Short mmCIF file of C-alpha atoms in Angstrom, two decimals:
data_model
loop_
_atom_site.label_atom_id
_atom_site.label_comp_id
_atom_site.label_asym_id
_atom_site.label_seq_id
_atom_site.Cartn_x
_atom_site.Cartn_y
_atom_site.Cartn_z
CA MET A 1277 -0.15 0.01 -0.03
CA ALA A 1278 1.08 3.40 -0.84
CA LEU A 1279 1.78 5.35 2.05
CA SER A 1280 -0.61 8.60 3.25
CA ARG A 1281 0.40 12.14 3.30
CA GLU A 1282 0.43 11.36 7.46
CA GLN A 1283 2.73 8.13 6.82
CA ILE A 1284 5.36 10.01 4.71
CA ALA A 1285 5.26 12.69 7.29
CA LYS A 1286 5.73 10.09 9.94
CA ARG A 1287 8.64 8.60 8.59
CA VAL A 1288 10.19 11.89 8.01
CA ALA A 1289 9.33 12.79 11.41
CA MET A 1290 12.29 9.76 12.33
CA GLU A 1291 14.92 11.46 10.46
CA LEU A 1292 14.49 14.05 13.51
CA GLN A 1293 17.47 14.44 15.93
CA ASP A 1294 17.40 15.89 19.42
CA GLY A 1295 18.87 19.48 18.57
CA TYR A 1296 18.18 19.99 15.11
CA TYR A 1297 16.76 23.19 13.54
CA VAL A 1298 14.33 22.46 11.08
CA ASN A 1299 12.69 24.52 8.39
CA LEU A 1300 9.39 22.76 7.10
CA GLY A 1301 7.79 23.73 3.55
CA ILE A 1302 4.35 23.75 3.03
CA GLY A 1303 1.96 20.53 2.56
CA ILE A 1304 3.19 17.00 3.71
CA PRO A 1305 6.14 18.73 5.42
CA THR A 1306 4.26 20.84 7.55
CA LEU A 1307 2.67 17.56 9.03
CA VAL A 1308 5.97 16.50 9.88
CA ALA A 1309 5.62 18.70 13.08
CA ASN A 1310 2.85 16.83 14.33
CA TYR A 1311 4.98 13.36 14.65
CA VAL A 1312 8.33 14.96 16.63
CA PRO A 1313 9.31 11.65 17.95
CA ASP A 1314 9.09 11.46 22.15
CA GLY A 1315 12.31 12.21 24.21
CA ILE A 1316 13.91 14.91 21.37
CA GLU A 1317 13.82 18.45 20.81
CA VAL A 1318 13.34 19.99 17.50
CA MET A 1319 13.03 23.98 16.80
CA LEU A 1320 11.19 24.74 13.58
CA GLN A 1321 12.67 27.61 11.92
CA SER A 1322 10.03 30.03 9.74
CA GLU A 1323 11.48 31.70 7.25
CA ASN A 1324 9.49 34.80 7.61
CA GLY A 1325 12.13 35.17 10.51
CA LEU A 1326 10.81 33.22 13.57
CA LEU A 1327 12.88 30.09 14.93
CA GLY A 1328 10.60 28.44 17.61
CA MET A 1329 7.53 28.03 15.81
CA GLY A 1330 4.86 27.05 18.35
CA PRO A 1331 1.55 25.60 17.80
CA TYR A 1332 -1.58 27.52 16.36
CA PRO A 1333 -3.22 29.77 18.73
CA SER A 1334 -6.58 29.50 20.89
CA ALA A 1335 -8.69 31.91 19.26
CA ASP A 1336 -8.20 34.76 21.93
CA GLN A 1337 -4.77 34.34 21.36
CA VAL A 1338 -4.62 35.10 17.85
CA ASP A 1339 -2.23 38.07 16.72
CA ALA A 1340 -2.08 39.46 13.43
CA ASP A 1341 1.38 40.15 14.10
CA MET A 1342 2.19 36.47 14.57
CA ILE A 1343 2.20 34.51 11.51
CA ASN A 1344 4.34 31.96 9.75
CA ALA A 1345 5.75 31.69 6.51
CA GLY A 1346 2.38 30.28 5.21
CA LYS A 1347 0.96 33.22 6.58
CA GLU A 1348 -1.08 31.27 9.01
CA THR A 1349 -1.66 32.94 12.76
CA VAL A 1350 0.70 30.81 14.80
CA THR A 1351 2.60 31.19 18.21
CA ALA A 1352 5.95 31.06 19.39
CA ALA A 1353 7.31 28.05 21.18
CA THR A 1354 9.02 28.36 24.66
CA GLY A 1355 12.82 30.14 24.08
CA ALA A 1356 11.71 31.25 20.51
CA ALA A 1357 13.49 34.08 18.54
CA ILE A 1358 12.37 36.83 16.14
CA PHE A 1359 14.36 38.65 13.26
CA SER A 1360 14.49 40.30 10.29
CA SER A 1361 14.27 38.65 6.99
CA ALA A 1362 17.52 39.14 6.20
CA GLU A 1363 18.86 37.40 9.03
CA SER A 1364 16.72 34.44 8.56
CA PHE A 1365 18.01 33.82 5.22
CA ALA A 1366 21.64 34.47 6.56
CA MET A 1367 20.99 31.26 8.71
CA ILE A 1368 19.44 29.45 5.56
CA ARG A 1369 21.75 30.52 3.48
CA GLY A 1370 24.89 30.04 5.90
CA GLY A 1371 24.12 26.28 6.37
CA HIS A 1372 23.23 26.81 10.15
CA VAL A 1373 19.24 25.38 9.82
CA ASP A 1374 20.37 21.20 10.28
CA LEU A 1375 17.31 19.83 8.05
CA THR A 1376 14.91 21.41 5.37
CA VAL A 1377 12.05 19.25 4.62
CA LEU A 1378 10.15 20.18 1.48
CA GLY A 1379 7.69 19.28 -1.54
CA ALA A 1380 8.80 18.87 -5.05
CA PHE A 1381 7.01 18.47 -8.79
CA GLU A 1382 10.42 16.49 -9.64
CA VAL A 1383 13.63 15.44 -8.48
CA ASP A 1384 16.72 13.74 -10.55
CA GLN A 1385 19.04 11.11 -10.01
CA ASN A 1386 21.80 14.10 -9.40
CA GLY A 1387 20.09 15.80 -6.73
CA ASN A 1388 18.41 18.51 -9.01
CA ILE A 1389 14.74 19.72 -7.79
CA ALA A 1390 12.12 21.17 -9.78
CA SER A 1391 9.75 22.52 -7.27
CA TRP A 1392 8.31 25.80 -8.27
CA MET A 1393 7.12 26.22 -11.90
CA ILE A 1394 5.74 24.98 -14.43
CA PRO A 1395 6.05 26.61 -17.96
CA LYS A 1396 2.80 28.01 -19.10
CA LYS A 1397 0.86 27.67 -16.27
CA LEU A 1398 0.60 30.72 -13.64
CA VAL A 1399 4.00 31.50 -12.11
CA LYS A 1400 3.54 32.55 -8.78
CA GLY A 1401 7.13 32.82 -7.57
CA MET A 1402 9.59 30.70 -5.73
CA GLY A 1403 9.22 32.42 -2.06
CA GLY A 1404 12.26 30.87 -0.42
CA ALA A 1405 12.52 27.65 -2.33
CA MET A 1406 15.47 28.47 -3.80
CA ASP A 1407 17.40 29.83 -0.75
CA LEU A 1408 16.78 26.90 1.11
CA VAL A 1409 17.44 24.51 -0.99
CA ALA A 1410 20.74 26.28 -1.74
CA GLY A 1411 21.63 26.69 1.84
CA ALA A 1412 20.72 23.40 3.98
CA LYS A 1413 23.07 20.98 4.56
CA ASN A 1414 20.86 18.26 4.96
CA ILE A 1415 17.51 18.30 2.68
CA ILE A 1416 14.51 15.78 2.34
CA CYS A 1417 12.12 16.05 -0.39
CA THR A 1418 8.85 14.65 -0.24
CA MET A 1419 6.11 13.94 -3.07
CA THR A 1420 4.65 11.47 -4.84
CA HIS A 1421 6.23 8.98 -6.46
CA ALA A 1422 4.33 9.02 -9.72
CA ASN A 1423 1.71 11.59 -11.14
CA LYS A 1424 -1.78 10.88 -11.67
CA HIS A 1425 -0.78 9.48 -15.02
CA GLY A 1426 1.36 7.18 -13.23
CA GLU A 1427 4.40 9.03 -14.65
CA SER A 1428 7.51 8.85 -12.45
CA LYS A 1429 8.56 12.30 -10.59
CA LEU A 1430 12.20 10.33 -10.25
CA LEU A 1431 13.97 11.36 -13.22
CA THR A 1432 17.00 10.84 -15.26
CA GLU A 1433 17.09 14.94 -15.74
CA CYS A 1434 14.60 17.20 -14.21
CA SER A 1435 12.31 18.60 -17.26
CA LEU A 1436 10.88 21.70 -15.38
CA PRO A 1437 12.64 24.60 -14.75
CA LEU A 1438 14.92 24.13 -11.70
CA THR A 1439 14.71 25.45 -7.83
CA GLY A 1440 18.36 24.21 -7.14
CA VAL A 1441 21.28 22.11 -8.53
CA GLY A 1442 22.85 18.77 -7.05
CA CYS A 1443 21.21 19.53 -3.42
CA ILE A 1444 18.71 16.73 -2.40
CA ASN A 1445 20.01 13.98 -0.52
CA LYS A 1446 16.79 11.95 0.26
CA VAL A 1447 13.61 11.63 -1.23
CA ILE A 1448 10.67 10.00 0.78
CA THR A 1449 7.55 8.95 -0.98
CA ASP A 1450 4.72 7.06 -1.13
CA LEU A 1451 6.08 3.83 -2.17
CA ALA A 1452 9.65 4.29 -0.86
CA LEU A 1453 12.69 5.89 1.05
CA LEU A 1454 15.65 6.29 -1.60
CA GLU A 1455 19.17 7.77 -1.12
CA ILE A 1456 20.40 10.01 -4.27
CA LYS A 1457 24.39 10.13 -3.97
CA ASP A 1458 27.02 9.29 -7.19
CA GLY A 1459 24.45 10.17 -9.77
CA ALA A 1460 21.72 7.37 -8.75
CA PHE A 1461 18.77 6.99 -6.49
CA HIS A 1462 19.60 4.07 -3.61
CA LEU A 1463 16.65 2.22 -2.77
CA LEU A 1464 16.74 1.83 1.43
CA GLU A 1465 13.43 0.98 2.54
CA ARG A 1466 9.88 0.28 0.79
CA ALA A 1467 6.23 1.51 2.17
CA PRO A 1468 4.79 -1.50 3.52
CA GLY A 1469 3.19 -4.33 1.07
CA VAL A 1470 4.83 -2.11 -1.54
CA SER A 1471 7.15 -4.48 -4.26
CA VAL A 1472 10.46 -3.44 -5.32
CA ASP A 1473 9.32 -4.18 -8.90
CA GLU A 1474 6.72 -1.75 -8.66
CA ILE A 1475 9.31 0.96 -7.45
CA ILE A 1476 11.41 0.17 -10.25
CA ALA A 1477 8.69 0.56 -12.70
CA LYS A 1478 7.78 4.18 -11.09
CA THR A 1479 11.67 5.57 -11.37
CA GLN A 1480 12.41 6.42 -14.35
CA GLY A 1481 15.86 7.63 -12.78
CA LYS A 1482 19.09 5.42 -12.40
CA LEU A 1483 17.83 3.33 -9.37
CA ILE A 1484 20.36 1.11 -7.71
CA VAL A 1485 18.82 -1.66 -5.58
CA SER A 1486 21.00 -3.64 -3.46
CA GLY A 1487 19.97 -6.92 -1.51
CA ASP A 1488 16.73 -7.09 0.25
CA VAL A 1489 15.44 -3.80 0.85
CA PRO A 1490 13.68 -3.58 4.23
CA GLU A 1491 9.71 -2.38 4.70
CA MET A 1492 9.79 0.91 6.50
CA THR A 1493 8.90 1.16 10.10
CA PHE A 1494 7.41 3.83 11.61
CA SER A 1495 8.49 3.87 15.27
CA MET B 584 10.12 69.74 12.19
CA ALA B 585 13.18 70.90 14.43
CA GLY B 586 16.29 69.22 14.96
CA PHE B 587 16.28 65.42 14.77
CA ASP B 588 12.33 65.60 15.54
CA LYS B 589 10.58 63.63 11.86
CA VAL B 590 7.11 63.32 12.96
CA VAL B 591 4.96 64.62 10.19
CA THR B 592 0.63 64.73 11.04
CA SER B 593 -0.58 64.30 7.67
CA TYR B 594 -0.53 61.49 4.89
CA SER B 595 0.24 64.13 2.21
CA GLU B 596 3.42 65.44 4.02
CA ALA B 597 4.50 61.82 4.30
CA MET B 598 4.59 60.85 0.76
CA ALA B 599 5.96 64.53 -0.49
CA GLY B 600 8.14 64.10 -3.51
CA LEU B 601 6.67 60.72 -4.54
CA GLU B 602 6.59 60.72 -8.62
CA ASP B 603 5.49 59.02 -11.52
CA GLY B 604 7.98 56.43 -12.18
CA MET B 605 10.01 56.04 -9.01
CA THR B 606 10.93 52.84 -7.38
CA VAL B 607 9.35 52.18 -3.90
CA ILE B 608 10.55 49.62 -1.39
CA ALA B 609 7.83 48.47 0.85
CA GLY B 610 8.25 46.63 3.87
CA GLY B 611 6.00 43.60 4.88
CA PHE B 612 5.53 39.86 4.45
CA GLY B 613 1.82 39.18 3.00
CA LEU B 614 -0.41 41.56 4.95
CA CYS B 615 1.79 41.00 8.03
CA GLY B 616 3.47 44.35 9.20
CA ILE B 617 2.37 46.56 5.84
CA PRO B 618 2.32 50.72 6.24
CA GLU B 619 -1.50 50.38 5.30
CA GLY B 620 -1.80 54.15 5.64
CA LEU B 621 1.23 54.99 3.45
CA ILE B 622 0.04 52.57 0.69
CA ALA B 623 -3.66 54.26 0.93
CA GLN B 624 -1.63 57.28 0.54
CA ILE B 625 -0.07 56.53 -2.44
CA LYS B 626 -3.55 55.25 -4.36
CA ARG B 627 -5.11 59.04 -3.32
CA GLN B 628 -2.03 60.49 -4.89
CA GLY B 629 -2.39 58.67 -8.07
CA THR B 630 1.21 58.33 -8.36
CA ARG B 631 1.28 56.16 -11.28
CA GLY B 632 4.40 54.15 -13.36
CA LEU B 633 5.83 52.54 -10.07
CA THR B 634 8.49 49.90 -9.27
CA VAL B 635 7.41 48.53 -6.12
CA VAL B 636 9.93 45.99 -4.30
CA SER B 637 8.20 44.03 -1.97
CA ASN B 638 8.12 40.35 -0.73
CA ASN B 639 4.44 40.38 -2.11
CA CYS B 640 1.86 41.99 -3.40
CA GLY B 641 -0.86 42.43 -0.77
CA VAL B 642 -3.94 41.00 -1.79
CA ASP B 643 -7.59 41.94 -3.74
CA GLY B 644 -8.55 44.94 -2.23
CA PHE B 645 -6.17 45.00 0.80
CA GLY B 646 -2.09 45.73 1.06
CA LEU B 647 -0.28 46.91 -2.03
CA GLY B 648 -3.24 45.21 -3.93
CA VAL B 649 -5.27 48.21 -3.93
CA LEU B 650 -2.43 50.00 -5.96
CA LEU B 651 -3.41 47.35 -8.97
CA GLU B 652 -6.91 48.57 -9.28
CA ASP B 653 -6.13 51.80 -10.72
CA LYS B 654 -2.74 50.44 -12.60
CA GLN B 655 -0.10 52.23 -10.65
CA ILE B 656 2.57 49.74 -10.60
CA SER B 657 4.29 48.89 -13.58
CA LYS B 658 6.85 47.14 -12.16
CA MET B 659 6.83 44.48 -9.15
CA VAL B 660 9.91 42.69 -7.90
CA ALA B 661 8.91 40.23 -5.80
CA SER B 662 9.19 36.52 -4.53
CA TYR B 663 5.47 35.43 -4.44
CA VAL B 664 2.78 36.94 -6.08
CA GLY B 665 0.36 34.18 -5.92
CA GLU B 666 -2.47 35.75 -3.96
CA ASN B 667 -4.41 38.43 -5.82
CA ALA B 668 -6.82 37.91 -9.18
CA LEU B 669 -5.99 41.70 -10.59
CA PHE B 670 -2.47 40.89 -10.26
CA GLU B 671 -2.72 37.77 -12.01
CA GLN B 672 -5.25 39.46 -14.97
CA GLN B 673 -2.71 42.66 -15.31
CA LEU B 674 0.21 40.07 -15.78
CA LEU B 675 -1.11 38.07 -18.70
CA ASN B 676 -2.50 41.39 -20.04
CA GLY B 677 1.13 43.02 -20.20
CA GLU B 678 0.45 45.69 -18.17
CA LEU B 679 2.25 44.94 -15.54
CA GLU B 680 6.10 43.48 -15.41
CA VAL B 681 7.17 41.17 -12.53
CA GLU B 682 11.18 40.04 -11.22
CA LEU B 683 10.54 37.16 -9.67
CA THR B 684 13.43 37.28 -6.94
CA PRO B 685 14.34 34.28 -4.19
CA GLN B 686 12.79 35.71 -1.06
CA GLY B 687 16.37 35.64 0.75
CA THR B 688 18.08 37.00 -2.01
CA LEU B 689 15.30 39.88 -1.93
CA ALA B 690 16.25 40.49 1.48
CA GLU B 691 20.14 40.66 0.90
CA LYS B 692 19.45 43.28 -1.96
CA MET B 693 17.37 45.61 0.20
CA ARG B 694 20.19 45.12 3.14
CA ALA B 695 23.08 44.97 0.67
CA GLY B 696 21.46 48.52 -1.06
CA GLY B 697 21.41 50.13 2.34
CA ALA B 698 24.49 49.59 3.34
CA GLY B 699 26.48 50.85 0.28
CA ILE B 700 27.17 47.34 -0.89
CA PRO B 701 26.26 47.32 -4.88
CA ALA B 702 26.32 43.88 -5.34
CA PHE B 703 26.70 40.40 -3.48
CA TYR B 704 27.64 36.82 -4.70
CA THR B 705 25.03 33.93 -3.49
CA ALA B 706 24.86 30.23 -4.14
CA THR B 707 20.72 30.94 -4.53
CA GLY B 708 18.95 30.08 -8.07
CA VAL B 709 22.67 29.04 -9.65
CA GLY B 710 21.35 26.69 -12.31
CA THR B 711 17.87 28.14 -12.34
CA PRO B 712 16.04 30.65 -14.74
CA VAL B 713 16.77 33.40 -11.82
CA ALA B 714 20.53 33.01 -13.06
CA ASP B 715 19.79 33.81 -16.95
CA GLY B 716 21.76 37.07 -17.65
CA LYS B 717 24.15 37.09 -14.52
CA GLU B 718 27.50 36.73 -13.88
CA THR B 719 28.29 33.59 -12.44
CA ARG B 720 31.46 32.91 -10.76
CA ASN B 721 33.23 30.03 -8.78
CA ILE B 722 34.75 30.93 -5.59
CA ASN B 723 36.17 27.68 -3.73
CA GLY B 724 34.53 25.01 -5.62
CA ARG B 725 31.19 26.27 -5.87
CA ASP B 726 29.15 28.36 -8.40
CA TYR B 727 27.52 31.85 -7.22
CA LEU B 728 25.70 33.98 -9.17
CA LEU B 729 26.52 38.37 -8.58
CA GLU B 730 23.12 39.68 -7.56
CA PRO B 731 22.82 43.81 -7.81
CA SER B 732 21.25 45.27 -4.77
CA ILE B 733 18.45 47.63 -4.69
CA THR B 734 17.67 51.10 -3.64
CA GLY B 735 14.56 52.80 -3.85
CA ASP B 736 13.41 56.75 -3.97
CA PHE B 737 11.39 55.91 -1.19
CA ALA B 738 11.03 52.85 1.07
CA ILE B 739 7.77 52.83 2.96
CA VAL B 740 8.11 50.84 6.56
CA LYS B 741 5.86 49.67 9.23
CA ALA B 742 6.76 49.30 13.07
CA TRP B 743 5.18 49.27 16.10
CA LYS B 744 6.78 52.30 18.46
CA ALA B 745 9.22 54.96 16.96
CA ASP B 746 10.41 58.15 18.98
CA ARG B 747 10.15 61.59 17.25
CA TYR B 748 13.90 60.95 16.07
CA GLY B 749 12.48 57.98 13.97
CA ASN B 750 14.30 55.02 16.48
CA CYS B 751 11.95 51.86 16.40
CA ILE B 752 10.88 48.51 17.49
CA TYR B 753 8.90 46.43 15.52
CA ARG B 754 6.34 43.52 17.01
CA HIS B 755 6.57 40.10 16.64
CA THR B 756 7.04 38.54 12.98
CA ALA B 757 5.60 41.65 11.40
CA MET B 758 9.61 42.87 11.83
CA ASN B 759 9.75 40.32 8.80
CA PHE B 760 11.38 42.92 5.27
CA ASN B 761 11.21 45.87 7.17
CA PRO B 762 14.44 46.51 8.91
CA MET B 763 15.97 46.07 5.12
CA ALA B 764 13.41 48.14 3.53
CA ALA B 765 13.71 51.24 5.96
CA THR B 766 17.76 51.24 5.28
CA ALA B 767 17.38 51.05 1.19
CA GLY B 768 15.20 54.18 0.72
CA LYS B 769 16.48 57.49 -0.42
CA ILE B 770 13.59 58.94 1.24
CA THR B 771 12.41 56.34 4.07
CA VAL B 772 8.82 56.87 5.35
CA LEU B 773 7.62 54.96 8.97
CA GLU B 774 4.47 54.37 10.16
CA VAL B 775 3.79 53.03 13.56
CA GLU B 776 1.33 52.67 15.82
CA GLU B 777 2.27 54.32 18.72
CA ILE B 778 5.05 57.74 18.40
CA VAL B 779 6.90 57.68 22.12
CA GLU B 780 9.17 61.00 23.36
CA PRO B 781 13.25 60.38 22.73
CA GLY B 782 14.86 58.39 25.48
CA GLU B 783 11.69 56.18 26.31
CA LEU B 784 13.03 53.58 24.56
CA GLU B 785 15.65 51.46 25.64
CA PRO B 786 18.58 52.33 23.15
CA SER B 787 20.29 48.53 23.45
CA GLN B 788 16.45 47.40 22.00
CA ILE B 789 15.98 49.82 19.09
CA HIS B 790 15.74 47.65 15.91
CA THR B 791 16.25 50.24 13.47
CA PRO B 792 18.25 53.37 14.30
CA GLY B 793 16.53 56.82 13.43
CA ILE B 794 19.57 57.48 11.30
CA TYR B 795 17.85 55.69 8.55
CA ILE B 796 14.27 57.14 8.87
CA ASP B 797 13.47 60.50 7.25
CA ARG B 798 9.58 61.04 8.11
CA VAL B 799 7.31 59.15 11.01
CA ILE B 800 3.79 59.29 11.07
CA LYS B 801 1.23 57.68 13.65
CA GLY B 802 -1.42 55.29 11.75
CA GLU B 803 -4.12 53.42 12.86
CA PHE B 804 -4.14 49.86 11.63
CA GLU B 805 -6.62 47.26 10.32
CA LYS B 806 -4.00 44.69 10.46
CA ARG B 807 -5.95 42.26 8.27
CA ILE B 808 -5.20 38.30 8.61
CA GLU B 809 -4.72 36.34 5.14
CA LYS B 810 -5.22 32.89 7.19
CA VAL B 811 -6.91 32.70 10.63
CA THR B 812 -5.56 29.32 11.71
CA THR B 813 -6.30 28.16 15.01
CA LYS B 814 -6.10 25.10 17.65
CA GLN B 815 -9.65 24.19 17.40
CA GLU B 816 -9.84 24.19 13.57
CA ASN B 817 -6.70 22.25 13.31
CA GLN B 818 -5.62 20.33 15.61
#
């Protein structure tokens, strides 16, 4: 069975380590905050200028001056810091954020990512995505393995305009967890009940499968 | 005005000197921390052909979006512009030019502009459409783009409190692009919720020193929220 959005988020959350500063993108990455493993502390960075993003406010706590990068009202966690956009991207570009999780339209075997622009459709802008992929030491990309027509989104070479080059290390899809290195996708784990053959069939880029590929676990 | 007292009492005074074809840098992130009254004044003045530099362009009917209603903006420099139908329509009609700029690069362009640095190298955007036409240089084994900085004829900025000298502090995430915008205007106009006397703000807590500020006006703010999210609805 392909993973649900929540299961993808749960698997990503297992990559978190105690003391990590983490930037979560919009969509599935946002859900990761709900599954931080017990016993570890992480600090969420929101690129509009908040380090230590807390939960959504209660109705009477809502404050127009307190939002996240998705323009949603949020709270500040205990020990949070607030700063300017230049400071925020200094920490991103300067490689101080330990982990970035973001979505993508396509990734390829050389770690390139396309996530912001589909030619001939309306282009809304890249926001902070290009800065995040250029600056993060460690990036996990969450996405569906194939589009709704069954065409692979893990490619030899991205076909859409890029967000960044050679920057993606790890991809967690609804079918598998893969590492990108040496110009290939390396299959490390498969979703429970998903066969290696299905993953091979749905991966257009170079895929390395070595030995028995374990099923994912979520704890 | 006398000495360092920068307080003005009317919006027409606050935006005096803004002319057709000028560049205006605006602070704010979405609708958070935007100089609402100064934007409204630009609409009233009817200044046209403006280049506006801001992370976003407001929404239909609020924030910088109101300047689209009478087609006052000819070029927008922003990182994300998806929130208004009028924007989309004018873009598709060719009435509006857009220069999409990565968010961190945009913040740094303003910061560098205000700090007297004409351009800087960044890895952001290498290998993407953002790199088109830009000088690329390899430094210590990695490619970087040369990005020119930005200055404006005017900067319009929103802060929480300022003293009469223009020293100011921002509130929560309404800080965002405001401190950089403040440094990058030939004329910087600050709209605040409260004006206090010099000496009332703790000097070491000032976010933007008054040297960057030319005019200060006390505004009334609606503070519209784009997405109200609360615990009850979402958790």
